[in-house]
Coordinates of N, CA, C and O in Angstrom, one line a residue:
M1 N -79.2 -76.8 -9.5 CA -78.6 -75.5 -9.3 C -78.4 -75.0 -7.9 O -77.8 -74.0 -7.6
G2 N -79.0 -75.7 -7.0 CA -78.9 -75.3 -5.6 C -79.9 -74.2 -5.2 O -80.8 -73.9 -5.9
T3 N -79.7 -73.7 -4.0 CA -80.6 -72.6 -3.5 C -79.8 -71.3 -3.2 O -78.6 -71.3 -3.1
V4 N -80.6 -70.3 -3.1 CA -80.0 -69.0 -2.8 C -80.9 -68.4 -1.7 O -82.1 -68.7 -1.6
T5 N -80.4 -67.5 -0.9 CA -81.2 -66.8 0.1 C -81.3 -65.4 -0.3 O -80.4 -64.6 -0.5
L6 N -82.6 -65.0 -0.5 CA -82.9 -63.7 -1.1 C -83.7 -62.8 0.0 O -84.3 -63.4 0.9
G7 N -83.6 -61.5 -0.2 CA -84.5 -60.6 0.5 C -84.8 -59.4 -0.4 O -84.1 -59.2 -1.3
V8 N -85.9 -58.8 -0.1 CA -86.4 -57.6 -0.9 C -86.6 -56.5 0.1 O -87.2 -56.7 1.2
S9 N -86.0 -55.3 -0.2 CA -86.1 -54.2 0.8 C -86.0 -52.9 0.1 O -85.6 -52.8 -1.1
I10 N -86.4 -51.9 0.9 CA -86.3 -50.5 0.5 C -85.0 -49.9 1.2 O -84.9 -50.0 2.4
A11 N -84.1 -49.5 0.4 CA -82.8 -49.0 1.0 C -83.1 -47.6 1.7 O -83.8 -46.8 1.1
V12 N -82.5 -47.4 2.8 CA -82.5 -46.0 3.4 C -81.4 -45.3 2.7 O -80.2 -45.7 2.8
P13 N -81.7 -44.2 2.1 CA -80.7 -43.5 1.3 C -79.7 -42.7 2.1 O -79.9 -42.5 3.3
E14 N -78.6 -42.3 1.4 CA -77.6 -41.4 2.1 C -78.2 -40.0 2.3 O -79.0 -39.6 1.6
P15 N -77.7 -39.4 3.4 CA -76.7 -39.8 4.3 C -77.2 -40.7 5.4 O -76.5 -41.2 6.3
Y16 N -78.5 -40.9 5.5 CA -79.2 -41.6 6.6 C -78.7 -43.0 6.7 O -78.5 -43.5 7.8
G17 N -78.5 -43.7 5.6 CA -78.2 -45.1 5.6 C -76.8 -45.3 6.4 O -76.7 -46.2 7.2
S18 N -75.8 -44.5 6.0 CA -74.5 -44.6 6.6 C -74.6 -44.3 8.1 O -74.0 -44.9 9.0
Q19 N -75.3 -43.2 8.4 CA -75.4 -42.8 9.8 C -76.0 -43.9 10.7 O -75.4 -44.2 11.7
L20 N -77.1 -44.5 10.3 CA -77.7 -45.6 11.1 C -76.9 -46.8 11.1 O -76.8 -47.5 12.1
Q21 N -76.2 -47.1 10.0 CA -75.3 -48.3 10.0 C -74.1 -48.2 11.0 O -73.8 -49.1 11.7
Q22 N -73.5 -47.0 11.0 CA -72.4 -46.7 11.9 C -72.9 -46.7 13.3 O -72.2 -47.3 14.2
L23 N -74.1 -46.2 13.6 CA -74.6 -46.2 14.9 C -74.9 -47.7 15.4 O -74.6 -48.1 16.5
R24 N -75.5 -48.4 14.5 CA -75.7 -49.9 14.8 C -74.5 -50.6 15.1 O -74.4 -51.4 16.1
A25 N -73.4 -50.4 14.4 CA -72.1 -51.0 14.7 C -71.6 -50.5 16.1 O -71.1 -51.3 16.8
G26 N -71.8 -49.2 16.3 CA -71.3 -48.7 17.6 C -72.1 -49.2 18.8 O -71.5 -49.3 19.9
F27 N -73.3 -49.7 18.6 CA -74.0 -50.3 19.7 C -73.6 -51.7 20.0 O -74.0 -52.4 20.9
G28 N -72.7 -52.2 19.1 CA -72.1 -53.6 19.3 C -72.8 -54.7 18.4 O -72.6 -55.8 18.7
D29 N -73.6 -54.2 17.4 CA -74.2 -55.2 16.6 C -73.3 -55.6 15.5 O -73.0 -54.9 14.5
A30 N -72.7 -56.8 15.6 CA -71.7 -57.3 14.7 C -72.2 -57.4 13.2 O -71.4 -57.5 12.3
A31 N -73.5 -57.6 13.0 CA -74.0 -57.7 11.7 C -74.2 -56.4 10.9 O -74.5 -56.4 9.8
A32 N -73.9 -55.3 11.6 CA -74.2 -54.0 11.0 C -73.7 -53.8 9.6 O -74.4 -53.3 8.7
Y33 N -72.4 -54.1 9.4 CA -71.8 -53.8 8.1 C -72.1 -54.9 7.0 O -71.7 -54.7 5.9
G34 N -72.8 -55.9 7.4 CA -73.2 -56.9 6.4 C -74.6 -56.7 6.0 O -75.1 -57.5 5.1
I35 N -75.3 -55.7 6.5 CA -76.7 -55.5 6.2 C -76.9 -54.1 5.9 O -76.9 -53.2 6.8
P36 N -77.1 -53.7 4.6 CA -77.4 -52.3 4.3 C -78.6 -51.8 5.0 O -79.6 -52.6 5.2
T37 N -78.6 -50.6 5.5 CA -79.8 -50.1 6.2 C -81.0 -50.0 5.3 O -81.0 -49.5 4.2
H38 N -82.1 -50.6 5.9 CA -83.3 -50.9 5.0 C -84.6 -51.0 5.8 O -84.6 -51.2 7.0
V39 N -85.7 -51.0 5.0 CA -87.0 -51.4 5.4 C -87.3 -52.7 4.7 O -87.3 -52.7 3.5
T40 N -87.5 -53.8 5.4 CA -87.7 -55.1 4.8 C -89.1 -55.1 4.1 O -90.1 -54.7 4.7
L41 N -89.1 -55.7 2.9 CA -90.4 -56.0 2.2 C -90.6 -57.6 2.3 O -91.7 -58.0 2.5
V42 N -89.5 -58.3 2.0 CA -89.5 -59.8 2.1 C -88.3 -60.2 2.9 O -87.2 -59.9 2.6
P43 N -88.5 -60.8 4.1 CA -87.4 -61.2 4.9 C -86.6 -62.4 4.3 O -87.0 -62.9 3.2
P44 N -85.4 -62.7 4.8 CA -84.6 -63.8 4.2 C -85.4 -65.0 3.8 O -86.1 -65.6 4.7
T45 N -85.3 -65.4 2.6 CA -86.1 -66.4 2.0 C -85.3 -67.3 1.1 O -84.6 -66.8 0.2
E46 N -85.2 -68.6 1.4 CA -84.4 -69.5 0.6 C -85.3 -70.0 -0.6 O -86.4 -70.5 -0.4
V47 N -84.7 -69.9 -1.8 CA -85.4 -70.4 -3.0 C -84.5 -71.1 -3.9 O -83.3 -71.0 -3.8
D48 N -85.0 -71.9 -4.7 CA -84.2 -72.6 -5.8 C -83.6 -71.6 -6.7 O -84.4 -70.6 -7.1
A49 N -82.4 -71.7 -7.0 CA -81.7 -70.7 -7.8 C -82.3 -70.6 -9.2 O -82.3 -69.5 -9.8
D50 N -82.9 -71.6 -9.7 CA -83.5 -71.6 -11.1 C -84.8 -70.7 -11.1 O -85.4 -70.5 -12.1
R51 N -85.3 -70.3 -9.9 CA -86.5 -69.4 -9.8 C -86.1 -68.0 -10.0 O -87.0 -67.1 -10.1
L52 N -84.8 -67.6 -10.0 CA -84.4 -66.2 -10.1 C -85.0 -65.5 -11.3 O -85.5 -64.3 -11.1
P53 N -85.0 -66.0 -12.5 CA -85.6 -65.3 -13.6 C -87.0 -64.9 -13.4 O -87.4 -63.8 -13.7
A54 N -87.8 -65.8 -12.9 CA -89.2 -65.6 -12.6 C -89.4 -64.5 -11.5 O -90.3 -63.7 -11.6
I55 N -88.5 -64.6 -10.5 CA -88.6 -63.6 -9.4 C -88.2 -62.2 -9.9 O -88.9 -61.3 -9.6
R56 N -87.2 -62.1 -10.7 CA -86.8 -60.8 -11.3 C -87.9 -60.3 -12.1 O -88.2 -59.0 -12.1
A57 N -88.6 -61.1 -12.9 CA -89.6 -60.6 -13.8 C -90.8 -60.1 -12.9 O -91.4 -59.1 -13.2
H58 N -91.1 -60.9 -11.9 CA -92.2 -60.5 -11.0 C -91.9 -59.2 -10.3 O -92.8 -58.3 -10.3
L59 N -90.7 -59.0 -9.8 CA -90.4 -57.7 -9.1 C -90.4 -56.6 -10.1 O -90.9 -55.5 -9.7
A60 N -90.0 -56.8 -11.3 CA -90.0 -55.7 -12.3 C -91.5 -55.3 -12.6 O -91.8 -54.1 -12.8
G61 N -92.3 -56.3 -12.7 CA -93.8 -56.0 -12.9 C -94.4 -55.2 -11.8 O -95.2 -54.3 -12.0
V62 N -94.1 -55.6 -10.5 CA -94.6 -54.9 -9.4 C -94.1 -53.5 -9.4 O -94.9 -52.5 -9.2
A63 N -92.8 -53.3 -9.6 CA -92.3 -51.9 -9.6 C -92.9 -51.0 -10.7 O -93.1 -49.9 -10.5
A64 N -93.0 -51.6 -11.9 CA -93.5 -50.8 -13.0 C -94.9 -50.3 -12.7 O -95.3 -49.2 -13.2
A65 N -95.7 -51.0 -11.9 CA -97.1 -50.6 -11.6 C -97.2 -49.7 -10.4 O -98.3 -49.3 -10.0
F66 N -96.1 -49.5 -9.6 CA -96.2 -48.8 -8.4 C -95.8 -47.3 -8.5 O -95.1 -47.0 -9.5
R67 N -96.2 -46.5 -7.6 CA -95.9 -45.1 -7.6 C -95.0 -44.7 -6.4 O -95.1 -45.3 -5.3
A68 N -94.2 -43.7 -6.6 CA -93.3 -43.2 -5.5 C -94.2 -42.7 -4.4 O -95.3 -42.2 -4.6
F69 N -93.7 -42.8 -3.1 CA -94.4 -42.3 -2.0 C -93.4 -41.7 -1.0 O -92.2 -42.1 -0.9
G70 N -93.8 -40.8 -0.1 CA -93.0 -40.2 0.9 C -92.7 -41.2 2.0 O -93.6 -41.9 2.5
M71 N -91.5 -41.1 2.6 CA -91.1 -41.9 3.7 C -90.6 -41.0 4.8 O -89.8 -40.0 4.5
R72 N -91.0 -41.2 6.0 CA -90.4 -40.4 7.1 C -90.1 -41.4 8.3 O -91.0 -42.1 8.7
L73 N -88.9 -41.3 8.9 CA -88.6 -42.0 10.1 C -88.6 -41.1 11.2 O -88.1 -39.9 11.1
A74 N -89.0 -41.5 12.4 CA -88.9 -40.7 13.6 C -89.0 -41.5 14.9 O -90.0 -42.4 15.0
G75 N -88.1 -41.4 15.8 CA -88.1 -42.0 17.0 C -87.9 -43.5 17.0 O -87.6 -44.1 15.9
T76 N -87.9 -44.2 18.1 CA -87.6 -45.6 18.2 C -88.7 -46.4 18.7 O -89.7 -45.9 19.3
G77 N -88.6 -47.7 18.5 CA -89.6 -48.7 19.0 C -88.8 -50.0 19.2 O -87.6 -50.1 18.9
T78 N -89.5 -51.0 19.8 CA -88.8 -52.3 20.0 C -89.8 -53.4 19.9 O -91.0 -53.2 20.1
F79 N -89.3 -54.6 19.5 CA -90.2 -55.8 19.5 C -90.0 -56.6 20.7 O -90.5 -57.7 20.8
R80 N -89.1 -56.2 21.7 CA -88.9 -56.9 22.9 C -90.2 -57.0 23.7 O -91.0 -56.0 23.7
P81 N -90.5 -58.0 24.4 CA -89.7 -59.2 24.6 C -89.9 -60.3 23.6 O -89.2 -61.3 23.6
L82 N -90.8 -60.1 22.6 CA -91.0 -61.2 21.6 C -89.8 -61.4 20.7 O -89.5 -62.5 20.3
S83 N -89.1 -60.3 20.4 CA -87.9 -60.4 19.5 C -86.9 -59.4 20.0 O -87.3 -58.2 20.2
P84 N -85.6 -59.8 20.0 CA -84.6 -58.8 20.5 C -84.2 -57.8 19.5 O -83.1 -57.8 19.0
V85 N -85.1 -56.9 19.2 CA -84.9 -55.9 18.2 C -85.3 -54.5 18.7 O -86.3 -54.3 19.3
V86 N -84.4 -53.5 18.4 CA -84.7 -52.1 18.5 C -84.7 -51.5 17.1 O -83.9 -51.8 16.3
F87 N -85.7 -50.6 16.8 CA -85.8 -50.1 15.5 C -86.1 -48.6 15.5 O -86.6 -48.1 16.5
V88 N -85.9 -47.9 14.4 CA -86.4 -46.6 14.1 C -87.7 -46.7 13.4 O -87.9 -47.6 12.5
Q89 N -88.7 -46.0 13.9 CA -90.1 -46.1 13.4 C -90.3 -45.5 12.1 O -89.8 -44.4 11.8
V90 N -91.1 -46.1 11.2 CA -91.6 -45.5 10.0 C -92.9 -44.9 10.3 O -93.9 -45.5 10.6
V91 N -92.9 -43.5 10.4 CA -94.1 -42.8 10.8 C -94.9 -42.2 9.6 O -96.0 -41.9 9.7
E92 N -94.3 -42.2 8.4 CA -95.0 -41.9 7.2 C -94.4 -42.8 6.1 O -93.2 -43.1 6.0
G93 N -95.3 -43.3 5.3 CA -94.9 -44.3 4.2 C -95.2 -45.7 4.6 O -95.0 -46.6 3.8
G94 N -95.7 -45.9 5.8 CA -96.0 -47.3 6.2 C -97.0 -48.0 5.4 O -96.9 -49.2 5.1
N95 N -98.1 -47.2 5.0 CA -99.1 -47.8 4.1 C -98.5 -48.2 2.7 O -98.9 -49.3 2.2
G96 N -97.6 -47.4 2.2 CA -97.0 -47.7 1.0 C -96.1 -49.0 1.1 O -96.2 -49.9 0.2
C97 N -95.4 -49.1 2.2 CA -94.6 -50.3 2.4 C -95.4 -51.5 2.5 O -95.1 -52.6 2.0
T98 N -96.5 -51.4 3.2 CA -97.4 -52.5 3.5 C -98.1 -53.0 2.1 O -98.1 -54.2 1.9
R99 N -98.5 -52.1 1.3 CA -99.1 -52.4 0.0 C -98.0 -53.1 -0.9 O -98.3 -54.1 -1.5
L100 N -96.8 -52.5 -0.8 CA -95.8 -53.0 -1.7 C -95.4 -54.4 -1.3 O -95.2 -55.3 -2.2
Q101 N -95.2 -54.7 0.0 CA -94.7 -56.0 0.4 C -95.8 -57.0 0.1 O -95.5 -58.2 -0.3
A102 N -97.1 -56.6 0.2 CA -98.2 -57.6 -0.2 C -98.1 -57.9 -1.6 O -98.3 -59.1 -2.0
E103 N -97.8 -57.0 -2.5 CA -97.7 -57.3 -3.9 C -96.5 -58.1 -4.2 O -96.6 -59.0 -5.1
V104 N -95.4 -57.8 -3.6 CA -94.2 -58.6 -3.8 C -94.4 -60.1 -3.4 O -93.9 -61.0 -4.0
R105 N -95.1 -60.2 -2.2 CA -95.4 -61.6 -1.7 C -96.7 -62.2 -2.2 O -97.2 -63.1 -1.6
D106 N -97.2 -61.7 -3.3 CA -98.4 -62.2 -3.9 C -98.5 -63.7 -3.8 O -97.6 -64.4 -4.3
P107 N -99.6 -64.2 -3.2 CA -99.7 -65.7 -3.1 C -99.6 -66.5 -4.4 O -99.2 -67.6 -4.4
E108 N -99.9 -65.8 -5.5 CA -99.8 -66.4 -6.8 C -98.4 -66.2 -7.4 O -98.2 -66.7 -8.5
G109 N -97.5 -65.5 -6.8 CA -96.2 -65.2 -7.4 C -95.1 -66.0 -6.9 O -95.3 -66.9 -6.0
P110 N -93.9 -65.8 -7.4 CA -92.8 -66.7 -7.1 C -92.1 -66.4 -5.7 O -91.2 -67.1 -5.3
L111 N -92.5 -65.3 -5.1 CA -92.0 -65.0 -3.7 C -93.1 -65.1 -2.6 O -93.0 -64.4 -1.6
S112 N -94.1 -65.9 -2.9 CA -95.1 -66.1 -1.9 C -94.5 -66.8 -0.6 O -93.7 -67.7 -0.8
R113 N -94.8 -66.2 0.5 CA -94.4 -66.9 1.8 C -95.2 -66.3 2.9 O -95.7 -65.2 2.9
E114 N -95.3 -67.1 4.0 CA -95.9 -66.7 5.2 C -94.9 -66.0 6.1 O -93.7 -66.2 6.0
L115 N -95.4 -65.0 6.9 CA -94.5 -64.3 7.8 C -94.7 -64.8 9.2 O -95.8 -65.2 9.6
A116 N -93.6 -64.8 10.0 CA -93.7 -65.3 11.4 C -94.5 -64.3 12.2 O -95.1 -64.7 13.2
F117 N -94.5 -63.0 11.9 CA -95.2 -62.0 12.6 C -96.0 -61.1 11.6 O -95.6 -61.0 10.5
P118 N -97.0 -60.4 12.0 CA -97.7 -59.5 11.1 C -96.7 -58.4 10.6 O -95.8 -58.0 11.3
Y119 N -96.8 -58.0 9.3 CA -95.9 -57.1 8.8 C -95.9 -55.8 9.5 O -97.0 -55.2 9.7
H120 N -94.7 -55.2 9.8 CA -94.6 -54.0 10.5 C -93.4 -53.3 10.0 O -92.2 -53.6 10.3
P121 N -93.5 -52.3 9.1 CA -92.3 -51.6 8.5 C -91.5 -50.9 9.5 O -92.1 -50.2 10.4
H122 N -90.2 -51.1 9.5 CA -89.3 -50.5 10.5 C -87.9 -50.5 9.9 O -87.6 -51.2 8.9
V123 N -87.0 -49.8 10.6 CA -85.5 -49.9 10.3 C -84.8 -50.4 11.5 O -84.7 -49.7 12.5
T124 N -84.3 -51.6 11.5 CA -83.6 -52.2 12.6 C -82.3 -51.4 12.9 O -81.5 -51.2 12.0
V125 N -82.0 -51.1 14.2 CA -80.8 -50.5 14.5 C -80.1 -51.3 15.6 O -78.9 -50.9 16.0
A126 N -80.6 -52.3 16.1 CA -80.0 -53.2 17.1 C -80.7 -54.6 17.1 O -82.0 -54.6 17.1
H127 N -80.0 -55.7 17.0 CA -80.6 -57.0 17.0 C -79.7 -58.0 17.7 O -78.6 -58.2 17.3
G128 N -80.3 -58.6 18.7 CA -79.6 -59.7 19.3 C -78.4 -59.4 20.1 O -77.5 -60.2 20.3
I129 N -78.3 -58.1 20.6 CA -77.2 -57.7 21.4 C -77.7 -57.6 22.9 O -78.8 -57.9 23.2
S130 N -76.8 -57.2 23.8 CA -77.2 -57.1 25.2 C -78.3 -56.2 25.5 O -78.6 -55.2 24.7
E131 N -79.1 -56.5 26.5 CA -80.2 -55.6 26.9 C -79.7 -54.2 27.1 O -80.4 -53.2 26.7
E132 N -78.6 -54.0 27.7 CA -78.0 -52.7 28.0 C -77.8 -51.9 26.7 O -78.1 -50.7 26.5
A133 N -77.2 -52.7 25.7 CA -76.9 -52.0 24.4 C -78.1 -51.7 23.7 O -78.2 -50.6 23.0
M134 N -79.1 -52.5 23.8 CA -80.4 -52.2 23.1 C -81.1 -51.1 23.8 O -81.7 -50.2 23.1
D135 N -81.0 -51.0 25.1 CA -81.5 -49.8 25.8 C -80.8 -48.5 25.3 O -81.5 -47.5 25.1
L136 N -79.5 -48.6 25.1 CA -78.7 -47.5 24.6 C -79.2 -47.1 23.2 O -79.4 -45.9 22.9
A137 N -79.4 -48.0 22.3 CA -79.9 -47.8 21.0 C -81.2 -47.1 21.0 O -81.5 -46.1 20.3
F138 N -82.1 -47.6 21.9 CA -83.5 -47.0 22.0 C -83.4 -45.6 22.4 O -84.1 -44.7 21.9
S139 N -82.6 -45.3 23.4 CA -82.5 -43.9 23.9 C -81.8 -43.0 23.0 O -82.1 -41.8 22.8
T140 N -80.7 -43.5 22.4 CA -79.8 -42.6 21.6 C -80.6 -42.1 20.3 O -80.4 -40.9 19.9
L141 N -81.4 -42.9 19.8 CA -82.1 -42.6 18.6 C -83.6 -42.1 18.8 O -84.4 -42.0 17.9
A142 N -83.9 -41.8 20.0 CA -85.3 -41.5 20.4 C -85.8 -40.2 19.6 O -86.9 -40.1 19.4
E143 N -84.8 -39.3 19.3 CA -85.2 -38.1 18.6 C -84.8 -38.1 17.2 O -84.8 -37.1 16.5
Y144 N -84.4 -39.3 16.7 CA -83.9 -39.4 15.3 C -85.0 -39.1 14.3 O -86.2 -39.5 14.5
S145 N -84.7 -38.4 13.2 CA -85.7 -38.3 12.1 C -85.0 -38.2 10.8 O -83.8 -37.8 10.7
A146 N -85.7 -38.6 9.7 CA -85.2 -38.6 8.4 C -86.4 -38.7 7.4 O -87.4 -39.3 7.8
E147 N -86.3 -38.1 6.2 CA -87.3 -38.3 5.3 C -86.8 -38.2 3.9 O -85.8 -37.6 3.6
W148 N -87.5 -38.9 3.0 CA -87.1 -39.0 1.5 C -88.3 -39.5 0.7 O -89.3 -39.9 1.3
V149 N -88.2 -39.5 -0.6 CA -89.2 -40.0 -1.4 C -88.7 -41.4 -1.9 O -87.6 -41.6 -2.4
C150 N -89.5 -42.4 -1.6 CA -89.2 -43.8 -2.0 C -89.7 -44.0 -3.4 O -90.9 -43.9 -3.7
D151 N -88.7 -44.3 -4.3 CA -89.1 -44.5 -5.7 C -88.5 -45.8 -6.3 O -88.5 -45.9 -7.5
S152 N -88.1 -46.7 -5.4 CA -87.6 -48.0 -5.9 C -87.5 -48.9 -4.7 O -87.6 -48.5 -3.5
F153 N -87.2 -50.2 -5.0 CA -86.8 -51.2 -4.0 C -85.8 -52.1 -4.7 O -85.5 -51.9 -5.9
A154 N -85.2 -53.0 -3.9 CA -84.1 -53.8 -4.5 C -84.2 -55.2 -4.0 O -84.7 -55.6 -2.9
L155 N -83.6 -56.1 -4.8 CA -83.5 -57.5 -4.5 C -82.0 -57.8 -4.0 O -81.1 -57.3 -4.7
Y156 N -81.9 -58.5 -2.9 CA -80.6 -58.7 -2.3 C -80.4 -60.2 -2.2 O -81.4 -61.0 -2.0
E157 N -79.1 -60.7 -2.2 CA -78.8 -62.0 -1.9 C -77.8 -62.1 -0.8 O -76.8 -61.3 -0.7
Q158 N -78.0 -63.0 0.1 CA -77.0 -63.2 1.2 C -76.0 -64.2 0.8 O -76.2 -65.3 0.4
G159 N -74.7 -63.7 0.9 CA -73.6 -64.6 0.5 C -73.2 -65.6 1.6 O -73.7 -65.5 2.7
S160 N -72.3 -66.5 1.3 CA -71.9 -67.5 2.3 C -71.2 -66.8 3.4 O -71.0 -67.4 4.5
D161 N -70.7 -65.6 3.2 CA -70.0 -64.8 4.3 C -71.0 -64.1 5.2 O -70.6 -63.4 6.1
G162 N -72.3 -64.3 4.9 CA -73.4 -63.6 5.7 C -73.7 -62.2 5.3 O -74.6 -61.5 5.8
V163 N -73.0 -61.7 4.3 CA -73.2 -60.3 3.8 C -74.3 -60.2 2.7 O -74.3 -61.1 1.8
W164 N -75.1 -59.2 2.9 CA -76.2 -59.0 1.9 C -75.7 -58.1 0.8 O -75.2 -57.0 1.0
R165 N -75.9 -58.6 -0.5 CA -75.4 -57.8 -1.6 C -76.6 -57.6 -2.6 O -77.4 -58.5 -2.9
K166 N -76.6 -56.4 -3.1 CA -77.7 -56.0 -4.0 C -77.5 -56.7 -5.4 O -76.5 -56.6 -6.0
L167 N -78.6 -57.4 -5.9 CA -78.6 -58.0 -7.2 C -79.1 -57.0 -8.2 O -78.6 -56.9 -9.3
R168 N -80.2 -56.3 -7.9 CA -80.8 -55.4 -8.8 C -81.7 -54.5 -8.1 O -82.4 -54.8 -7.1
E169 N -81.8 -53.2 -8.6 CA -82.7 -52.2 -8.1 C -83.9 -52.1 -9.1 O -83.7 -52.2 -10.3
Y170 N -85.1 -51.9 -8.5 CA -86.3 -51.8 -9.3 C -87.0 -50.5 -9.1 O -87.7 -50.3 -8.1
P171 N -86.8 -49.6 -10.1 CA -87.5 -48.3 -10.0 C -89.0 -48.4 -10.2 O -89.4 -49.2 -11.1
F172 N -89.7 -47.5 -9.5 CA -91.1 -47.5 -9.8 C -91.5 -46.9 -11.1 O -90.7 -46.1 -11.7
G173 N -92.6 -47.3 -11.6 CA -93.0 -46.9 -13.0 C -93.4 -45.4 -13.1 O -93.4 -44.9 -14.2
S174 N -93.8 -44.8 -12.0 CA -94.3 -43.4 -12.1 C -94.0 -42.7 -10.8 O -94.0 -43.3 -9.7
G175 N -93.7 -41.4 -10.9 CA -93.4 -40.6 -9.7 C -94.6 -40.0 -9.1 O -95.8 -40.3 -9.5
P176 N -94.5 -39.1 -8.1 CA -95.6 -38.6 -7.4 C -96.6 -37.8 -8.3 O -97.7 -37.7 -8.1
T177 N -96.1 -37.3 -9.5 CA -96.9 -36.6 -10.4 C -97.5 -37.5 -11.5 O -98.2 -37.0 -12.4
G178 N -97.1 -38.7 -11.5 CA -97.6 -39.6 -12.5 C -96.8 -39.7 -13.7 O -97.2 -40.3 -14.7
V179 N -95.7 -39.0 -13.8 CA -94.8 -39.0 -14.9 C -94.0 -40.3 -15.0 O -93.4 -40.6 -14.0
P180 N -94.1 -41.1 -16.0 CA -93.4 -42.4 -16.0 C -91.9 -42.2 -15.8 O -91.3 -41.2 -16.4
A181 N -91.2 -43.1 -15.1 CA -89.8 -43.0 -14.9 C -89.1 -43.4 -16.3 O -89.7 -44.2 -17.1
Q182 N -88.0 -42.8 -16.5 CA -87.2 -43.1 -17.7 C -86.7 -44.6 -17.6 O -86.2 -44.9 -16.6
P183 N -86.8 -45.4 -18.6 CA -86.3 -46.8 -18.6 C -84.9 -46.8 -18.2 O -84.0 -46.1 -18.7
G184 N -84.6 -47.6 -17.2 CA -83.2 -47.8 -16.7 C -82.6 -46.7 -15.9 O -81.5 -46.7 -15.5
S185 N -83.4 -45.7 -15.6 CA -82.9 -44.5 -14.9 C -82.3 -44.8 -13.5 O -81.4 -44.1 -13.1
L186 N -82.9 -45.7 -12.8 CA -82.4 -46.0 -11.5 C -82.0 -47.5 -11.4 O -81.7 -48.0 -10.3
T187 N -81.8 -48.2 -12.5 CA -81.5 -49.6 -12.5 C -80.0 -49.8 -12.3 O -79.2 -49.2 -12.8
D188 N -79.8 -50.8 -11.4 CA -78.4 -51.1 -11.1 C -78.0 -52.1 -12.3 O -78.4 -53.2 -12.3
T189 N -77.1 -51.6 -13.2 CA -76.8 -52.4 -14.3 C -75.8 -53.5 -14.0 O -75.7 -54.5 -14.8
A190 N -75.0 -53.4 -13.0 CA -74.1 -54.5 -12.6 C -74.8 -55.4 -11.6 O -74.9 -55.2 -10.4
A191 N -75.4 -56.4 -12.2 CA -76.4 -57.2 -11.4 C -75.8 -57.8 -10.1 O -76.5 -58.0 -9.1
E192 N -74.6 -58.1 -10.1 CA -74.0 -58.8 -9.0 C -73.1 -57.9 -8.2 O -72.3 -58.3 -7.4
R193 N -73.2 -56.5 -8.4 CA -72.4 -55.6 -7.7 C -72.6 -55.6 -6.2 O -73.7 -55.5 -5.7
A194 N -71.5 -55.8 -5.5 CA -71.6 -55.8 -4.0 C -71.9 -54.4 -3.5 O -71.4 -53.4 -4.0
V195 N -72.8 -54.3 -2.5 CA -73.1 -53.1 -1.9 C -72.0 -52.7 -0.9 O -71.6 -53.5 0.0
R196 N -71.4 -51.5 -1.1 CA -70.4 -51.1 -0.1 C -71.1 -50.9 1.2 O -72.3 -50.5 1.3
P197 N -70.3 -51.1 2.3 CA -70.9 -50.7 3.6 C -71.3 -49.3 3.6 O -70.5 -48.4 3.3
S198 N -72.7 -49.0 3.8 CA -73.1 -47.7 3.6 C -73.5 -47.1 5.0 O -73.5 -47.7 6.0

C-alpha cells in the first residue's frame, strides 16, 4: 500500500489562524499556505498506509479521554541558532499540549516516535528564510496575543505537492465543566477534505 506522511496538531482557530498565516507568507516563507497555522503534537512522520485505521482508532481514544483546556499565545521566541525558526509562544496551555502529545506518541501506540529535540509547544511564523526576515518576524509579532479554548486536535497528511490536508478532527470527550461532547459535534465528516488556506 505504500507509505504516507502524517502529522498531528492543534489548529489555531480563526481569525488568528489566517492572520498568522498571512503574516508568515508576508515574511517570505514560501511554505506558509501549505501549512495550516498550528501547534504541533506529532511532527511529520512517515508510516505504512495500512496503519491508518489503527492510528485513527488510537487518536479517537486519546481524544475521548481528554478534556478541553485554555490556550493563550503571546510574544515571540526563536530556536536559532539550533534551528532556523521564529515562533509565537504558547504561554498558557503548554502543559495540556505536552500531556496530549505524550499520549498521542504513546510508546505502545501506533504513532510512537522519538523527537529530535525536547517537545516545546509553539506556533511557527517563519522557517528557513533569511536572517533579516526572521528578525522582522520576531519583532513584528513581539506584542502578538490570542486566546481560545482547545477542544480538539486533528490528523493531517502531507500531499505530494507538499501541502498538508486535514484527514480528520478529533473532539475531546469532555469540556471544561466535564460535560461530555456530543458525538460527532466537531468531527470532520469529509475525511479527505482539503484545508483551505486559512
